[in-house]
Coordinates of C-alpha atoms and ligand atoms in Angstrom, one line a residue:
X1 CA -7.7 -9.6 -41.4
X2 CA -5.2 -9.2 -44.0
X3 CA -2.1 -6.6 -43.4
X4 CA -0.9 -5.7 -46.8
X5 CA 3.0 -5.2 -47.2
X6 CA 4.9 -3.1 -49.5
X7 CA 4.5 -3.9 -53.0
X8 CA 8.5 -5.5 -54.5
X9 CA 8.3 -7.4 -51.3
X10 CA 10.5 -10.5 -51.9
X11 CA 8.1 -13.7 -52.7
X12 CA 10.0 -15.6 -49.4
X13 CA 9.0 -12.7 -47.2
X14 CA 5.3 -13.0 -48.0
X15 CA 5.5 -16.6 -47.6
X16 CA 6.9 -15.6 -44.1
X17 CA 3.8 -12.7 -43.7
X18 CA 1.4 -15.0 -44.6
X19 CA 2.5 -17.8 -41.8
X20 CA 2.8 -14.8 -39.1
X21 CA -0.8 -13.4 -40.1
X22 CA -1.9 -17.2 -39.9
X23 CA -0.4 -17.5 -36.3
X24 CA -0.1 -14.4 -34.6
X25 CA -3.7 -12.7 -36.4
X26 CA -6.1 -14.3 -34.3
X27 CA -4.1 -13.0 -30.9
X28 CA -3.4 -9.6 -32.6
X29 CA -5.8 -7.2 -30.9
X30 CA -4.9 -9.0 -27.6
X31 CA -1.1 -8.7 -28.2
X32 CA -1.4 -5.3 -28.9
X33 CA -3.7 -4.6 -25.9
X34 CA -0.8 -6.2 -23.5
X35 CA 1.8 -4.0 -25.3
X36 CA 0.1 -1.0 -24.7
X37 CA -2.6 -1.1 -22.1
X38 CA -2.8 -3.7 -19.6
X39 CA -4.7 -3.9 -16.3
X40 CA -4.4 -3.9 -12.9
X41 CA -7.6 -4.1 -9.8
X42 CA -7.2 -1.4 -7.2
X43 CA -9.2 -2.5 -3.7
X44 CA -9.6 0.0 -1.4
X45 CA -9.0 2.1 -4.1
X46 CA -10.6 5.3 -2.1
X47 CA -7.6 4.7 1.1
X48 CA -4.5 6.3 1.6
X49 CA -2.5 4.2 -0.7
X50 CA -5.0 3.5 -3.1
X51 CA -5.2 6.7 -4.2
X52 CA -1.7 7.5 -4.7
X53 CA -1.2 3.6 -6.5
X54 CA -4.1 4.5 -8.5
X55 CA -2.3 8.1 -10.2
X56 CA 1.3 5.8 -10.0
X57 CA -0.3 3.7 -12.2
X58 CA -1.8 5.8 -14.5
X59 CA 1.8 7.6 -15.4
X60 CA 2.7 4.0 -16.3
X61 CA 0.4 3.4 -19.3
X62 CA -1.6 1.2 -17.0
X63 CA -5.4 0.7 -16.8
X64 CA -6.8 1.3 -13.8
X65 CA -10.2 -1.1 -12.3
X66 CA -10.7 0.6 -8.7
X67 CA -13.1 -1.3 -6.6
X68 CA -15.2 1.1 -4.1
X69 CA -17.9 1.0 -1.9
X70 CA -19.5 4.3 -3.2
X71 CA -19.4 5.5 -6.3
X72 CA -20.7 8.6 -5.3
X73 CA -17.8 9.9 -3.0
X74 CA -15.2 12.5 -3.8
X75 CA -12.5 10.4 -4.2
X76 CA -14.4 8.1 -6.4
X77 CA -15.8 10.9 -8.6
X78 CA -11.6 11.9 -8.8
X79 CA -11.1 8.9 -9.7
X80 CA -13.5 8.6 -12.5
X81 CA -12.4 11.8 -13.9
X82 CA -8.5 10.5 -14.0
X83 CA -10.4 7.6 -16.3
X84 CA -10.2 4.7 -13.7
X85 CA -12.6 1.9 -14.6
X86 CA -14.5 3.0 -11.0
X87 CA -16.9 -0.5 -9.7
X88 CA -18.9 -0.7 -7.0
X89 CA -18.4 -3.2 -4.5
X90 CA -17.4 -4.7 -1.1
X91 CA -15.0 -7.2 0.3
X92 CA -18.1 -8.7 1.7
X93 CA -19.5 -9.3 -2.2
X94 CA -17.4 -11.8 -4.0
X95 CA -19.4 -11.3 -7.4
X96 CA -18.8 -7.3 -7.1
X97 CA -15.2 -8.2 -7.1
X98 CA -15.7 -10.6 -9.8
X99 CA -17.3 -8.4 -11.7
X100 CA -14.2 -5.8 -11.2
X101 CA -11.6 -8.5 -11.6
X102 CA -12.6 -8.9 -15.7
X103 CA -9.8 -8.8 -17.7
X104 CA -7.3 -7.7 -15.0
X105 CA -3.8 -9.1 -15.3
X106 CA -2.6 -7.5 -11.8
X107 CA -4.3 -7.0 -8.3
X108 CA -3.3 -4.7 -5.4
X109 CA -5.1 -6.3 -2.2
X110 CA -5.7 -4.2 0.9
X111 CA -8.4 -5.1 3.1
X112 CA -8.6 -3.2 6.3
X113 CA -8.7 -4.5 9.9
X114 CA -11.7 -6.4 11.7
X115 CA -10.7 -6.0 14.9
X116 CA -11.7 -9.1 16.9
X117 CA -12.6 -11.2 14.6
X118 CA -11.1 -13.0 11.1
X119 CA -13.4 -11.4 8.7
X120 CA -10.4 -9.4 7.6
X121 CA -9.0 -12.7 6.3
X122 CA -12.3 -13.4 4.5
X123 CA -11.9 -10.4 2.8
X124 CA -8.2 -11.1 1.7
X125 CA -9.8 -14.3 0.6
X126 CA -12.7 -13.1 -1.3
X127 CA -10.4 -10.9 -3.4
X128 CA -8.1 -14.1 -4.1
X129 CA -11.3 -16.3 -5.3
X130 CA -12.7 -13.8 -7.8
X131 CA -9.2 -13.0 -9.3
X132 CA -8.2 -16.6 -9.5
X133 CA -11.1 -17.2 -11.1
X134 CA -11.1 -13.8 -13.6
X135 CA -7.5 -15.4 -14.8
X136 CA -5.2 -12.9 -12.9
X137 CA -1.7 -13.4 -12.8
X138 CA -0.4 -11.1 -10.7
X139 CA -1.0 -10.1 -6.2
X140 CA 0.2 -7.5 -4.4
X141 CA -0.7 -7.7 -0.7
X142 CA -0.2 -4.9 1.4
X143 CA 0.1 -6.5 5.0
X144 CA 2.5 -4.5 8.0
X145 CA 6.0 -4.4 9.9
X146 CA 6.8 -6.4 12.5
X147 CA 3.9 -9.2 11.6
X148 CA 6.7 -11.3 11.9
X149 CA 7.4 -9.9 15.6
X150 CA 3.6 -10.4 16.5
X151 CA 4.4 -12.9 18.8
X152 CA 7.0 -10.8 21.0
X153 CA 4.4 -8.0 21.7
X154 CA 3.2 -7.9 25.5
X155 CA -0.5 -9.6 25.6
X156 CA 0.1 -11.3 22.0
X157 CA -3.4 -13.0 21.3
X158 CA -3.9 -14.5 18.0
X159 CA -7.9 -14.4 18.5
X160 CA -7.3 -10.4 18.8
X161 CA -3.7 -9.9 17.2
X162 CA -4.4 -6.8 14.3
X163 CA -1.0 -8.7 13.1
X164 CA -2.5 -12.7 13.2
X165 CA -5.2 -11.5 10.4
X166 CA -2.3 -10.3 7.9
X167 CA 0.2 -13.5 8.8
X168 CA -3.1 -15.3 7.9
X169 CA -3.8 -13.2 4.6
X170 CA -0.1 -13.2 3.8
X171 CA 0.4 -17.3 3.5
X172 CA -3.7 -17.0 1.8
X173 CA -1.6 -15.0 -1.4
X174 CA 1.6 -17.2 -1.1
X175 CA -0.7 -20.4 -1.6
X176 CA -3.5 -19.0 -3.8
X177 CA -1.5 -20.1 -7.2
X178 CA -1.0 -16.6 -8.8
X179 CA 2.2 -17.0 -11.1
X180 CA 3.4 -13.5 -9.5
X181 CA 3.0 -12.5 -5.6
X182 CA 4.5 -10.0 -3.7
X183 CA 3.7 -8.9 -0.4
X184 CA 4.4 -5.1 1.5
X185 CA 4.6 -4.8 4.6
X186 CA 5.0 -1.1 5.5
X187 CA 5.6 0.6 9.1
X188 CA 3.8 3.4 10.0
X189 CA 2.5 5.3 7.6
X190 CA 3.9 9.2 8.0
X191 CA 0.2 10.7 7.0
X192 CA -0.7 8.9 10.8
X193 CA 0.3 12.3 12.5
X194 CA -2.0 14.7 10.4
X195 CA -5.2 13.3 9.4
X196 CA -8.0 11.0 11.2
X197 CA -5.8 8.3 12.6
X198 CA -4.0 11.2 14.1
X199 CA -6.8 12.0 16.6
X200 CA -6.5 8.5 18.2
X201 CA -2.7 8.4 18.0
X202 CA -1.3 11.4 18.7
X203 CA -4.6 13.4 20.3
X204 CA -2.4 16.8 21.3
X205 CA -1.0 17.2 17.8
X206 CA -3.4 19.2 16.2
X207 CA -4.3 21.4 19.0
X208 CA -1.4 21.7 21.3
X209 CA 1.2 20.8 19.1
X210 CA 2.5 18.5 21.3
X211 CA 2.9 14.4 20.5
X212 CA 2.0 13.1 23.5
X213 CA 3.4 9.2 24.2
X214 CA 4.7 6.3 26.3
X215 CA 7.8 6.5 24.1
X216 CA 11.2 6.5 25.4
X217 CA 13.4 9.3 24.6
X218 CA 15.4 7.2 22.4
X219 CA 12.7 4.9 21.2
X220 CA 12.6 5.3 17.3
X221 CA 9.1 5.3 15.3
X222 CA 9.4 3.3 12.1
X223 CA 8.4 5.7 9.0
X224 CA 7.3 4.9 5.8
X225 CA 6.0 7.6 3.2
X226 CA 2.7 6.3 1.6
X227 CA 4.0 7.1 -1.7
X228 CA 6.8 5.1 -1.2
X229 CA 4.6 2.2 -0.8
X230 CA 2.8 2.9 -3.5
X231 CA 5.8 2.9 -5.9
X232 CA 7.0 -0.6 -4.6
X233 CA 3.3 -1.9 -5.0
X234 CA 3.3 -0.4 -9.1
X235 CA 6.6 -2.0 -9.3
X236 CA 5.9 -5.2 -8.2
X237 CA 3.5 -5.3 -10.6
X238 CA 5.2 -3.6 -13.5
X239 CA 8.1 -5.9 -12.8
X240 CA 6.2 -9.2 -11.3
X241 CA 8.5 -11.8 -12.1
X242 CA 11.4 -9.3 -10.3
X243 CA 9.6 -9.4 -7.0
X244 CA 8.3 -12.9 -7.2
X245 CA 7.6 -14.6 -3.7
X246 CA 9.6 -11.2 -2.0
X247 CA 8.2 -10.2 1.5
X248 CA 9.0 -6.3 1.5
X249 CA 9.6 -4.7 5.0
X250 CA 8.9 -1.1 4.6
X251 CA 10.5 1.2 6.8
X252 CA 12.7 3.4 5.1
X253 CA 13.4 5.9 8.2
X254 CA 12.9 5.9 11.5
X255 CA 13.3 9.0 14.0
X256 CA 12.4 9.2 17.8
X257 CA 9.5 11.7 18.9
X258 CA 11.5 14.6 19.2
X259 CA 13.2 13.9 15.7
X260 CA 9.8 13.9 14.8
X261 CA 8.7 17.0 16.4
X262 CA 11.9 19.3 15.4
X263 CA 11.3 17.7 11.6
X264 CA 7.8 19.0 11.9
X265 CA 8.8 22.6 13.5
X266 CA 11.6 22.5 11.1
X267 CA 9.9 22.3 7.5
X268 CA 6.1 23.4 9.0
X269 CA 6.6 26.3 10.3
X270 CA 4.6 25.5 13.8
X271 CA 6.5 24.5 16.9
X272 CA 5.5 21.3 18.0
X273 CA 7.2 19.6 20.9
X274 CA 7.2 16.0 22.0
X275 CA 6.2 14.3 25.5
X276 CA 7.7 11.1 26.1
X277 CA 5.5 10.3 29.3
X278 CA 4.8 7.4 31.9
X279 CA 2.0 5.3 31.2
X280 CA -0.4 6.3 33.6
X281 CA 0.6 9.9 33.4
X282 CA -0.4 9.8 29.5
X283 CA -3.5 7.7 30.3
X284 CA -4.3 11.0 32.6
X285 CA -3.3 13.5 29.7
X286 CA -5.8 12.0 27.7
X287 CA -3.9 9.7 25.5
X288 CA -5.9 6.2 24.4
X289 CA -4.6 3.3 26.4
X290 CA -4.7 0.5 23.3
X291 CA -2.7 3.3 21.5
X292 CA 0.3 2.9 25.0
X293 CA 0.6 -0.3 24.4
X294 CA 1.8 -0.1 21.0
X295 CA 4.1 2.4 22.0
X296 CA 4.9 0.0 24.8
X297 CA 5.4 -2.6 22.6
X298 CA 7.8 -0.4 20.4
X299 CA 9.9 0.6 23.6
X300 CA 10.5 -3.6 24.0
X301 CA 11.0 -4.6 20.3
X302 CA 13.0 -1.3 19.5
X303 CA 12.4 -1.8 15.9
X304 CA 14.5 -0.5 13.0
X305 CA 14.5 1.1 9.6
X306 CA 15.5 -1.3 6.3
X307 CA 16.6 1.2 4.3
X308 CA 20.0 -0.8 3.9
X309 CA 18.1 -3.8 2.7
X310 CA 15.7 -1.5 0.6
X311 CA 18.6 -0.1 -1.5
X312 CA 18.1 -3.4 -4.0
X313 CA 15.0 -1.8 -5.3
X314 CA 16.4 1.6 -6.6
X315 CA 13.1 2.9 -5.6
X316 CA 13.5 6.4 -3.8
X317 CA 13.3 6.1 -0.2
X318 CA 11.8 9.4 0.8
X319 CA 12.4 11.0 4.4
X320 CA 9.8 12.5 6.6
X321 CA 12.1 15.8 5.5
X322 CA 10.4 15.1 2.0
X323 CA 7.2 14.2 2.4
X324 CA 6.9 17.2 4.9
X325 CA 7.8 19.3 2.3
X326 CA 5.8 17.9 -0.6
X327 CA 2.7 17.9 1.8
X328 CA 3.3 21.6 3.5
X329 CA 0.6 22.9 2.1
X330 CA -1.8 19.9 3.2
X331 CA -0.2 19.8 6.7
X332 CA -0.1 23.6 7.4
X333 CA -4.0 23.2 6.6
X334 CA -4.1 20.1 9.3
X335 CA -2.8 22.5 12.3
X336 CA -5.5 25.0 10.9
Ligands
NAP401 N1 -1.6 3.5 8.8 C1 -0.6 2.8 9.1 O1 0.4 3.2 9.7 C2 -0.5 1.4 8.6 C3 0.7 0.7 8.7 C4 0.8 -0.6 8.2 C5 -0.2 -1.2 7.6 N2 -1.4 -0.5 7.5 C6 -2.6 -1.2 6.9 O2 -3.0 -0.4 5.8 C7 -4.4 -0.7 5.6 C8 -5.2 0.5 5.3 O3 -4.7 1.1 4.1 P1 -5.0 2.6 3.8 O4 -4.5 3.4 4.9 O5 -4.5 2.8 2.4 O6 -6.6 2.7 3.8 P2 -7.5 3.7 4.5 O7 -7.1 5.1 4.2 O8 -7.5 3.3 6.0 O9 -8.9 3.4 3.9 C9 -9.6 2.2 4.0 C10 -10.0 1.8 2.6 O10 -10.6 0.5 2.6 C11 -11.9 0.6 2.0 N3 -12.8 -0.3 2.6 C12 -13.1 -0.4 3.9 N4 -14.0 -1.4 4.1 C13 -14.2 -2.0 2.9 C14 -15.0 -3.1 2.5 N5 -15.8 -3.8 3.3 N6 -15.0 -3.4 1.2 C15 -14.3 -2.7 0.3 N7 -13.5 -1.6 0.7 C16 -13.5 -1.3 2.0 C17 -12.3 2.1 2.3 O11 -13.4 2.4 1.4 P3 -14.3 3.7 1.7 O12 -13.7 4.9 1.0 O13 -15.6 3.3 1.1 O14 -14.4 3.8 3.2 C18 -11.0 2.8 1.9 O15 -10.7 2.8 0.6 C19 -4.9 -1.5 6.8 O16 -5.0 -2.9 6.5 C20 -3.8 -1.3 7.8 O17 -3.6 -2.3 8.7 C21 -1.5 0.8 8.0

């Protein structure tokens, strides 16, 4: 391909034009491609924080592979339309990865959890093996809080830990070879208390208005804003070599029940209340036992926010005050 310069051009310079054309002209279109578009593989690219990495990514020039199990759904046609690459496939089907892993230079990896067994693992793996293979550089896991604490949590059994699986995944992405690995490990995510995992967790919410829970009073929830998490995951890997080898935990606020509850009266609109019961006497309100025995397990470990050690980032570390606010509409909806 020949790149014509200005005619007057000194004779040294095209000496120098012809030895960079020579060099650089058979990488050109490549170059070019990393300058301006390069790409990253969204799994569960249809979740909570799949969807909000995906359009994170899109305002940074990126291009966007998003592996789904339907093509067909609503968040996948959304997708599509926002001009995401959108492939079919499953954690179970290491060529449909493949397949979506062509040409990627990042990965975000979030396989869900397979209670009871390590299939969740396999999964994590899976993703690893087809992006190793497809030449990508870069992995962001998202794994949780206090998986380093798994072992302190009353009835702590690695054959049906949720937390084992991710410790397991986490050291998979450590050792898998990538040049760039970062791993997230957010708290609980706010959008628990107003969608489907609220219906196990907090059962009264919707209805009553009431978060029903083993809690103590003074027992603090960890929080983390999914959009948060999605920001560190884009800059992780906007910025790879930055958050080499960091282990991220992600827990930005956190706020006892009736913080919780006067936050969401507060900014909502709809007075909701908190009920820091007994065991037995939530068990007979209705609540789901596994579900008191993590709150159990929070009234032992006590854990805490990390905004302090978050500051580094310079990433904003919304409040449940914010995301209330940006999502009033969405939750006003939620209480119907
Ligand atoms: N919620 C929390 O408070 C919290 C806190 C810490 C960590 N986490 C972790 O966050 C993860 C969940 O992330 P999320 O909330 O963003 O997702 P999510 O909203 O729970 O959605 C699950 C996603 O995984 C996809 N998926 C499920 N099985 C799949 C398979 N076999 N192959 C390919 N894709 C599959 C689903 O696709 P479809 O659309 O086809 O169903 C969907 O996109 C879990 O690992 C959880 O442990 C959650």
């Amino acid at each position: 391909m020949n790149y014509p310069l200005p005619t007057g051009v000194p004779g040294y310079l095209r000496v120098a034009k012809f030895w960079i054309v020579r060099d650089i002209g058979s990488c050109w279109p490549q170059l070019i491609n990393n300058m301006t578009s390069k790409t990253v593989l969204v799994t569960a690219a249809t979740g909570t924080v799949g969807k909000l990495l995906v359009r994170v990514l899109l305002e940074e020039q990126w291009n966007v592979h998003a592996l789904v199990r339907s093509q067909d759904s609503e968040v996948s046609q959304e997708l599509h339309a926002l001009g995401v690459k959108v492939f079919k496939g499953d954690f179970n089907d290491l060529n449909s990865i493949r397949t979506a892993a062509q040409g990627v230079e990042g990965v975000f990896v979030n396989a869900v959890p397979t209670m009871g067994s390590t299939m969740e693992v396999t999964h994590v793996e899976n993703v690893i093996t087809a992006c190793k293979d497809a030449g990508v550089n870069t992995a962001v896991y998202m794994s949780a809080y206090m998986v380093e604490r798994r072992k302190e949590i009353p009835g702590y059994d690695p054959k049906t830990s949720v937390f084992e699986n991710k410790a397991t995944a986490e050291e998979r992405i450590a050792n898998a070879g990538f040049k760039y690995w970062t791993v997230v490990r957010p708290c609980t995510f706010m959008d628990n208390f107003f969608g489907r995992i609220s219906a196990i967790q907090f059962p009264h919410l919707q209805k009553e208005h009431v978060l029903v829970a083993t809690l103590k009073e003074s027992t603090k929830i960890p929080l983390v804003d999914s959009l948060v998490i999605a920001k560190f995951c884009q800059a992780a890997l906007s910025d790879p070599e930055q958050y080499n080898e960091k282990i991220i935990d992600l827990a930005p606020e956190a706020l006892t029940l009736p913080e919780i509850a006067e936050k969401v009266t507060r900014n909502i609109g709809i007075e909701a209340k908190a009920e820091c019961l007994s065991f037995e006497d939530a068990k007979n309100r209705g609540c789901f036992p596994p579900i008191l025995g993590l709150w159990e397990a929070f009234n032992l470990l006590q854990p805490s926010d990390t905004r302090d050690q978050l500051q580094e980032y310079q990433i904003k570390l919304n409040t449940f005050d914010d995301y209330l606010q940006r999502n009033k509409q969405s939750v006003m909806a939620y209480f119907g």
